[in-house]
PDB file of C-alpha atoms in Angstrom:
ATOM      1  CA  GLY D 239      43.765  -3.425  96.496  1.00  0.00           C
ATOM      2  CA  ALA D 240      44.233  -3.582  92.398  1.00  0.00           C
ATOM      3  CA  VAL D 241      41.765  -2.719  89.888  1.00  0.00           C
ATOM      4  CA  VAL D 242      40.564  -4.879  87.510  1.00  0.00           C
ATOM      5  CA  SER D 243      38.064  -3.336  84.679  1.00  0.00           C
ATOM      6  CA  GLN D 244      35.819  -4.732  82.225  1.00  0.00           C
ATOM      7  CA  HIS D 245      34.081  -3.126  79.088  1.00  0.00           C
ATOM      8  CA  PRO D 246      31.434  -3.018  78.237  1.00  0.00           C
ATOM      9  CA  SER D 247      29.326  -3.158  81.369  1.00  0.00           C
ATOM     10  CA  ARG D 248      26.250  -4.242  79.774  1.00  0.00           C
ATOM     11  CA  VAL D 249      25.623  -5.662  75.906  1.00  0.00           C
ATOM     12  CA  ILE D 250      22.477  -6.158  74.343  1.00  0.00           C
ATOM     13  CA  CYS D 251      22.665  -8.135  70.827  1.00  0.00           C
ATOM     14  CA  LYS D 252      20.504  -9.788  68.311  1.00  0.00           C
ATOM     15  CA  SER D 253      20.606 -13.527  68.596  1.00  0.00           C
ATOM     16  CA  GLY D 254      23.497 -14.920  65.672  1.00  0.00           C
ATOM     17  CA  THR D 255      26.249 -12.207  66.454  1.00  0.00           C
ATOM     18  CA  SER D 256      29.172 -12.186  67.977  1.00  0.00           C
ATOM     19  CA  VAL D 257      30.170 -10.009  71.227  1.00  0.00           C
ATOM     20  CA  LYS D 258      33.152  -9.154  72.910  1.00  0.00           C
ATOM     21  CA  ILE D 259      33.768  -8.253  76.167  1.00  0.00           C
ATOM     22  CA  GLU D 260      37.361  -7.128  77.693  1.00  0.00           C
ATOM     23  CA  CYS D 261      38.659  -7.574  80.949  1.00  0.00           C
ATOM     24  CA  ARG D 262      41.642  -4.914  81.956  1.00  0.00           C
ATOM     25  CA  SER D 263      43.802  -5.239  85.010  1.00  0.00           C
ATOM     26  CA  LEU D 264      44.614  -1.615  85.592  1.00  0.00           C
ATOM     27  CA  ASP D 265      47.456  -1.075  87.781  1.00  0.00           C
ATOM     28  CA  PHE D 266      49.550  -4.660  87.816  1.00  0.00           C
ATOM     29  CA  GLN D 267      50.518  -7.277  85.350  1.00  0.00           C
ATOM     30  CA  ALA D 268      48.090 -10.117  85.480  1.00  0.00           C
ATOM     31  CA  THR D 269      50.183 -13.508  84.130  1.00  0.00           C
ATOM     32  CA  THR D 270      46.698 -14.954  84.417  1.00  0.00           C
ATOM     33  CA  MET D 271      43.041 -14.022  83.858  1.00  0.00           C
ATOM     34  CA  PHE D 272      39.636 -15.946  84.601  1.00  0.00           C
ATOM     35  CA  TRP D 273      36.237 -15.931  82.985  1.00  0.00           C
ATOM     36  CA  TYR D 274      33.451 -17.164  85.207  1.00  0.00           C
ATOM     37  CA  ARG D 275      29.506 -17.006  83.831  1.00  0.00           C
ATOM     38  CA  GLN D 276      27.164 -16.218  86.588  1.00  0.00           C
ATOM     39  CA  PHE D 277      23.033 -17.255  86.384  1.00  0.00           C
ATOM     40  CA  PRO D 278      20.151 -15.087  88.037  1.00  0.00           C
ATOM     41  CA  LYS D 279      20.948 -16.183  91.487  1.00  0.00           C
ATOM     42  CA  LYS D 280      23.475 -18.768  90.975  1.00  0.00           C
ATOM     43  CA  SER D 281      27.231 -19.158  91.788  1.00  0.00           C
ATOM     44  CA  LEU D 282      29.781 -18.260  89.493  1.00  0.00           C
ATOM     45  CA  MET D 283      30.567 -20.862  87.159  1.00  0.00           C
ATOM     46  CA  LEU D 284      34.503 -21.086  85.685  1.00  0.00           C
ATOM     47  CA  MET D 285      34.792 -21.570  82.651  1.00  0.00           C
ATOM     48  CA  ALA D 286      37.899 -20.895  81.107  1.00  0.00           C
ATOM     49  CA  THR D 287      41.914 -19.838  82.685  1.00  0.00           C
ATOM     50  CA  SER D 288      43.518 -17.589  80.280  1.00  0.00           C
ATOM     51  CA  ASN D 289      47.425 -17.565  80.087  1.00  0.00           C
ATOM     52  CA  GLU D 290      49.277 -14.829  78.524  1.00  0.00           C
ATOM     53  CA  GLY D 291      50.593 -16.030  75.454  1.00  0.00           C
ATOM     54  CA  SER D 292      49.022 -19.169  75.705  1.00  0.00           C
ATOM     55  CA  LYS D 293      46.199 -20.878  74.656  1.00  0.00           C
ATOM     56  CA  ALA D 294      43.066 -20.893  77.279  1.00  0.00           C
ATOM     57  CA  THR D 295      42.219 -24.242  79.232  1.00  0.00           C
ATOM     58  CA  TYR D 296      38.826 -24.673  79.429  1.00  0.00           C
ATOM     59  CA  GLU D 297      36.824 -26.041  82.205  1.00  0.00           C
ATOM     60  CA  GLN D 298      34.509 -29.379  80.914  1.00  0.00           C
ATOM     61  CA  GLY D 299      31.266 -28.573  79.323  1.00  0.00           C
ATOM     62  CA  VAL D 300      32.742 -24.926  77.981  1.00  0.00           C
ATOM     63  CA  GLU D 301      32.703 -25.196  74.169  1.00  0.00           C
ATOM     64  CA  LYS D 302      36.038 -23.674  72.650  1.00  0.00           C
ATOM     65  CA  ASP D 303      34.624 -22.217  69.370  1.00  0.00           C
ATOM     66  CA  LYS D 304      31.721 -20.339  71.467  1.00  0.00           C
ATOM     67  CA  PHE D 305      33.466 -18.708  73.630  1.00  0.00           C
ATOM     68  CA  LEU D 306      36.556 -17.507  72.280  1.00  0.00           C
ATOM     69  CA  ILE D 307      39.717 -16.531  74.717  1.00  0.00           C
ATOM     70  CA  ASN D 308      42.523 -14.539  73.956  1.00  0.00           C
ATOM     71  CA  HIS D 309      45.243 -13.141  76.341  1.00  0.00           C
ATOM     72  CA  ALA D 310      47.293 -11.004  74.390  1.00  0.00           C
ATOM     73  CA  SER D 311      49.201  -8.458  76.878  1.00  0.00           C
ATOM     74  CA  LEU D 312      50.160  -9.277  80.437  1.00  0.00           C
ATOM     75  CA  THR D 313      46.886  -6.566  81.306  1.00  0.00           C
ATOM     76  CA  LEU D 314      43.936  -7.790  79.122  1.00  0.00           C
ATOM     77  CA  SER D 315      42.394 -10.739  78.125  1.00  0.00           C
ATOM     78  CA  THR D 316      39.103 -10.505  76.095  1.00  0.00           C
ATOM     79  CA  LEU D 317      35.858 -13.153  75.578  1.00  0.00           C
ATOM     80  CA  THR D 318      34.286 -13.284  72.686  1.00  0.00           C
ATOM     81  CA  VAL D 319      30.699 -14.934  72.453  1.00  0.00           C
ATOM     82  CA  THR D 320      30.409 -16.276  69.133  1.00  0.00           C
ATOM     83  CA  SER D 321      27.039 -16.576  67.595  1.00  0.00           C
ATOM     84  CA  ALA D 322      25.190 -15.630  70.631  1.00  0.00           C
ATOM     85  CA  HIS D 323      21.871 -17.034  71.401  1.00  0.00           C
ATOM     86  CA  PRO D 324      19.419 -16.109  74.234  1.00  0.00           C
ATOM     87  CA  GLU D 325      20.893 -19.118  76.759  1.00  0.00           C
ATOM     88  CA  ASP D 326      24.424 -17.155  76.357  1.00  0.00           C
ATOM     89  CA  SER D 327      22.259 -14.790  78.371  1.00  0.00           C
ATOM     90  CA  SER D 328      24.052 -14.561  81.995  1.00  0.00           C
ATOM     91  CA  PHE D 329      26.608 -11.993  83.316  1.00  0.00           C
ATOM     92  CA  TYR D 330      30.095 -12.854  82.973  1.00  0.00           C
ATOM     93  CA  ILE D 331      33.195 -12.026  85.290  1.00  0.00           C
ATOM     94  CA  CYS D 332      36.410 -11.998  85.101  1.00  0.00           C
ATOM     95  CA  SER D 333      39.637 -11.935  87.506  1.00  0.00           C
ATOM     96  CA  ALA D 334      42.869 -11.372  87.088  1.00  0.00           C
ATOM     97  CA  ARG D 335      45.589 -12.697  89.183  1.00  0.00           C
ATOM     98  CA  ASP D 336      48.225 -10.599  90.796  1.00  0.00           C
ATOM     99  CA  GLY D 337      51.762 -12.202  89.767  1.00  0.00           C
ATOM    100  CA  GLY D 338      53.425 -10.053  92.019  1.00  0.00           C
ATOM    101  CA  GLN D 339      54.846 -10.025  95.467  1.00  0.00           C
ATOM    102  CA  SER D 340      51.045 -10.520  96.925  1.00  0.00           C
ATOM    103  CA  SER D 341      51.631 -13.244  99.659  1.00  0.00           C
ATOM    104  CA  TYR D 342      48.362 -15.254  98.763  1.00  0.00           C
ATOM    105  CA  ASN D 343      48.458 -14.646  94.960  1.00  0.00           C
ATOM    106  CA  GLU D 344      44.649 -13.138  95.532  1.00  0.00           C
ATOM    107  CA  GLN D 345      42.209 -12.615  92.479  1.00  0.00           C
ATOM    108  CA  PHE D 346      40.904  -9.375  91.642  1.00  0.00           C
ATOM    109  CA  PHE D 347      37.310  -9.679  89.886  1.00  0.00           C
ATOM    110  CA  GLY D 348      35.911  -7.134  87.302  1.00  0.00           C
ATOM    111  CA  PRO D 349      32.492  -5.489  87.890  1.00  0.00           C
ATOM    112  CA  GLY D 350      31.081  -7.647  85.487  1.00  0.00           C
ATOM    113  CA  THR D 351      29.357  -7.524  82.096  1.00  0.00           C
ATOM    114  CA  ARG D 352      25.482  -8.701  81.585  1.00  0.00           C
ATOM    115  CA  LEU D 353      25.226  -9.846  78.447  1.00  0.00           C
ATOM    116  CA  THR D 354      21.532 -10.269  76.825  1.00  0.00           C
ATOM    117  CA  VAL D 355      20.917 -11.824  73.899  1.00  0.00           C
ATOM    118  CA  LEU D 356      17.545 -11.352  71.624  1.00  0.00           C
TER     119      LEU D 356
ATOM    120  CA  ALA N 295      30.844 -33.820  94.427  1.00  0.00           C
ATOM    121  CA  GLN N 296      30.738 -30.413  95.548  1.00  0.00           C
ATOM    122  CA  LYS N 297      33.694 -29.296  96.760  1.00  0.00           C
ATOM    123  CA  ILE N 298      32.307 -26.185  98.619  1.00  0.00           C
ATOM    124  CA  THR N 299      29.037 -26.191 100.330  1.00  0.00           C
ATOM    125  CA  GLN N 300      26.987 -23.500 101.891  1.00  0.00           C
ATOM    126  CA  THR N 301      23.692 -24.767 103.701  1.00  0.00           C
ATOM    127  CA  GLN N 302      22.485 -21.713 104.173  1.00  0.00           C
ATOM    128  CA  PRO N 303      20.755 -20.674 101.040  1.00  0.00           C
ATOM    129  CA  GLY N 304      19.296 -17.588 103.001  1.00  0.00           C
ATOM    130  CA  MET N 305      19.584 -15.739 106.189  1.00  0.00           C
ATOM    131  CA  PHE N 306      17.533 -12.565 108.191  1.00  0.00           C
ATOM    132  CA  VAL N 307      19.124 -10.712 110.967  1.00  0.00           C
ATOM    133  CA  GLN N 308      18.799  -8.392 112.959  1.00  0.00           C
ATOM    134  CA  GLU N 309      20.992  -5.370 112.692  1.00  0.00           C
ATOM    135  CA  LYS N 310      23.659  -4.947 115.190  1.00  0.00           C
ATOM    136  CA  GLU N 311      23.437  -8.538 115.896  1.00  0.00           C
ATOM    137  CA  ALA N 312      26.436 -11.014 114.785  1.00  0.00           C
ATOM    138  CA  VAL N 313      26.238 -13.342 112.056  1.00  0.00           C
ATOM    139  CA  THR N 314      27.743 -16.820 110.963  1.00  0.00           C
ATOM    140  CA  LEU N 315      27.672 -17.816 107.545  1.00  0.00           C
ATOM    141  CA  ASP N 316      28.525 -21.417 106.905  1.00  0.00           C
ATOM    142  CA  CYS N 317      31.185 -22.928 104.688  1.00  0.00           C
ATOM    143  CA  THR N 318      32.765 -26.315 104.264  1.00  0.00           C
ATOM    144  CA  TYR N 319      34.872 -27.659 101.712  1.00  0.00           C
ATOM    145  CA  ASP N 320      36.468 -30.631 100.513  1.00  0.00           C
ATOM    146  CA  THR N 321      39.923 -31.411  99.002  1.00  0.00           C
ATOM    147  CA  SER N 322      42.523 -33.347  99.144  1.00  0.00           C
ATOM    148  CA  ASP N 323      45.298 -31.325  98.394  1.00  0.00           C
ATOM    149  CA  PRO N 324      47.473 -29.841 101.480  1.00  0.00           C
ATOM    150  CA  SER N 325      47.912 -26.575 100.078  1.00  0.00           C
ATOM    151  CA  TYR N 326      44.766 -24.272  99.590  1.00  0.00           C
ATOM    152  CA  GLY N 327      43.321 -21.137 100.362  1.00  0.00           C
ATOM    153  CA  LEU N 328      39.733 -19.903 101.492  1.00  0.00           C
ATOM    154  CA  PHE N 329      38.284 -17.068 100.350  1.00  0.00           C
ATOM    155  CA  TRP N 330      34.888 -14.892 101.540  1.00  0.00           C
ATOM    156  CA  TYR N 331      33.449 -12.510  98.902  1.00  0.00           C
ATOM    157  CA  LYS N 332      30.310 -10.405  99.149  1.00  0.00           C
ATOM    158  CA  GLN N 333      28.275  -9.753  95.943  1.00  0.00           C
ATOM    159  CA  PRO N 334      25.613  -7.100  96.455  1.00  0.00           C
ATOM    160  CA  SER N 335      22.572  -6.293  94.227  1.00  0.00           C
ATOM    161  CA  SER N 336      25.577  -4.182  91.860  1.00  0.00           C
ATOM    162  CA  GLY N 337      27.250  -7.655  90.836  1.00  0.00           C
ATOM    163  CA  GLU N 338      30.836  -6.825  91.642  1.00  0.00           C
ATOM    164  CA  MET N 339      32.644  -9.235  93.514  1.00  0.00           C
ATOM    165  CA  ILE N 340      33.934  -7.584  96.718  1.00  0.00           C
ATOM    166  CA  PHE N 341      36.811  -9.637  98.542  1.00  0.00           C
ATOM    167  CA  LEU N 342      36.243  -9.604 102.123  1.00  0.00           C
ATOM    168  CA  ILE N 343      38.625 -12.514 104.028  1.00  0.00           C
ATOM    169  CA  TYR N 344      41.626 -14.946 103.671  1.00  0.00           C
ATOM    170  CA  GLN N 345      42.867 -17.711 105.216  1.00  0.00           C
ATOM    171  CA  GLY N 346      45.497 -20.050 104.009  1.00  0.00           C
ATOM    172  CA  SER N 347      45.572 -23.483 104.935  1.00  0.00           C
ATOM    173  CA  TYR N 348      48.640 -23.676 106.720  1.00  0.00           C
ATOM    174  CA  ASP N 349      47.780 -20.385 108.333  1.00  0.00           C
ATOM    175  CA  GLN N 350      47.720 -21.423 112.507  1.00  0.00           C
ATOM    176  CA  GLN N 351      45.592 -18.572 113.499  1.00  0.00           C
ATOM    177  CA  ASN N 352      41.871 -17.594 111.978  1.00  0.00           C
ATOM    178  CA  ALA N 353      41.945 -14.523 109.766  1.00  0.00           C
ATOM    179  CA  THR N 354      40.396 -11.195 110.992  1.00  0.00           C
ATOM    180  CA  GLU N 355      39.659  -8.130 108.602  1.00  0.00           C
ATOM    181  CA  GLY N 356      37.737  -5.411 110.489  1.00  0.00           C
ATOM    182  CA  ARG N 357      34.295  -7.092 111.334  1.00  0.00           C
ATOM    183  CA  TYR N 358      34.830 -10.122 109.434  1.00  0.00           C
ATOM    184  CA  SER N 359      36.562 -13.316 110.985  1.00  0.00           C
ATOM    185  CA  LEU N 360      37.299 -16.367 109.468  1.00  0.00           C
ATOM    186  CA  ASN N 361      36.489 -19.556 112.103  1.00  0.00           C
ATOM    187  CA  PHE N 362      38.929 -21.744 110.469  1.00  0.00           C
ATOM    188  CA  GLN N 363      38.530 -25.380 111.414  1.00  0.00           C
ATOM    189  CA  LYS N 364      41.014 -26.906 109.666  1.00  0.00           C
ATOM    190  CA  ALA N 365      39.942 -30.955 110.653  1.00  0.00           C
ATOM    191  CA  ARG N 366      36.493 -30.311 110.240  1.00  0.00           C
ATOM    192  CA  LYS N 367      37.287 -28.399 106.936  1.00  0.00           C
ATOM    193  CA  SER N 368      34.988 -25.675 107.777  1.00  0.00           C
ATOM    194  CA  ALA N 369      35.515 -22.227 107.188  1.00  0.00           C
ATOM    195  CA  ASN N 370      32.885 -19.999 108.659  1.00  0.00           C
ATOM    196  CA  LEU N 371      32.761 -16.338 108.020  1.00  0.00           C
ATOM    197  CA  VAL N 372      31.207 -14.446 111.492  1.00  0.00           C
ATOM    198  CA  ILE N 373      30.167 -10.585 110.970  1.00  0.00           C
ATOM    199  CA  SER N 374      30.130  -8.844 114.052  1.00  0.00           C
ATOM    200  CA  ALA N 375      27.710  -5.966 114.768  1.00  0.00           C
ATOM    201  CA  SER N 376      25.909  -6.375 111.569  1.00  0.00           C
ATOM    202  CA  GLN N 377      25.088  -3.003 109.312  1.00  0.00           C
ATOM    203  CA  LEU N 378      22.091  -2.611 106.917  1.00  0.00           C
ATOM    204  CA  GLY N 379      24.863  -2.514 104.084  1.00  0.00           C
ATOM    205  CA  ASP N 380      25.717  -5.904 105.216  1.00  0.00           C
ATOM    206  CA  SER N 381      22.421  -7.334 103.150  1.00  0.00           C
ATOM    207  CA  ALA N 382      23.966  -8.890 100.140  1.00  0.00           C
ATOM    208  CA  MET N 383      24.714 -12.784  98.584  1.00  0.00           C
ATOM    209  CA  TYR N 384      27.959 -14.147 100.495  1.00  0.00           C
ATOM    210  CA  PHE N 385      30.484 -16.160  98.582  1.00  0.00           C
ATOM    211  CA  CYS N 386      32.500 -18.936 100.229  1.00  0.00           C
ATOM    212  CA  ALA N 387      35.343 -19.997  98.010  1.00  0.00           C
ATOM    213  CA  MET N 388      38.119 -22.035  97.637  1.00  0.00           C
ATOM    214  CA  ARG N 389      41.601 -21.822  95.948  1.00  0.00           C
ATOM    215  CA  GLU N 390      43.088 -25.171  94.685  1.00  0.00           C
ATOM    216  CA  VAL N 391      46.860 -25.912  93.845  1.00  0.00           C
ATOM    217  CA  ASN N 392      46.123 -24.906  89.801  1.00  0.00           C
ATOM    218  CA  ASP N 393      44.987 -21.474  91.069  1.00  0.00           C
ATOM    219  CA  LYS N 394      41.195 -22.245  90.234  1.00  0.00           C
ATOM    220  CA  ILE N 395      39.022 -20.715  92.217  1.00  0.00           C
ATOM    221  CA  ILE N 396      35.880 -22.866  93.179  1.00  0.00           C
ATOM    222  CA  PHE N 397      32.792 -21.014  94.859  1.00  0.00           C
ATOM    223  CA  GLY N 398      30.224 -22.076  96.674  1.00  0.00           C
ATOM    224  CA  LYS N 399      26.269 -21.699  96.066  1.00  0.00           C
ATOM    225  CA  GLY N 400      26.313 -18.420  97.672  1.00  0.00           C
ATOM    226  CA  THR N 401      23.873 -17.484 101.069  1.00  0.00           C
ATOM    227  CA  ARG N 402      22.049 -14.604 100.941  1.00  0.00           C
ATOM    228  CA  LEU N 403      21.782 -12.184 103.796  1.00  0.00           C
ATOM    229  CA  HIS N 404      19.391  -9.572 104.694  1.00  0.00           C
ATOM    230  CA  ILE N 405      19.782  -7.582 107.710  1.00  0.00           C
ATOM    231  CA  LEU N 406      16.936  -6.076 109.668  1.00  0.00           C
ATOM    232  CA  PRO N 407      16.609  -2.406 110.361  1.00  0.00           C
TER     233      PRO N 407
END
């Protein structure tokens, strides 16, 4: 299957700082990428849908100014957690949709980024 | 209202036995897709199997099969001949027409030696 990478895999930051997480599709072009958040022992919650060249669509309850999403190219989307606080500590996972010939447009998930805010 | 329901928070199964993980879904869209993902302790999401709403036959992928009962809105995952490496969290998920994937709360599967 297609490969999606995330960087960094782990990040620890101080409260009040901003953190950028990258999501890259390595061997396909992803017109759409999705960002999820997962609390410990919980399910994945969709945060936003990122479309290349346009503004992200955020799910209800997700702060746009807090979680900035940029999808500048067909292979890269970034999530920036601005002015991070301890409650932002979580596991963030991106997925990328292969807009190619996949019969069911499967989404491929990145390995995740564990954010810890001190 | 929950769109994906997984009623088994945890399961313990003896190695080599078959196991069925339950999943029911709720949608009014005629076109949708159902997925099962495995999430080991490392956190990565591993795609297991897919079933389209219009697919006539139940999906199978190696030891994984999906028992799709459309009228009951049920999409149970069956793992045959379970292995120790199958111990993980399993998520049922549904893709809607807007391509969003909604996940269930998951079932933690423990395979006992």
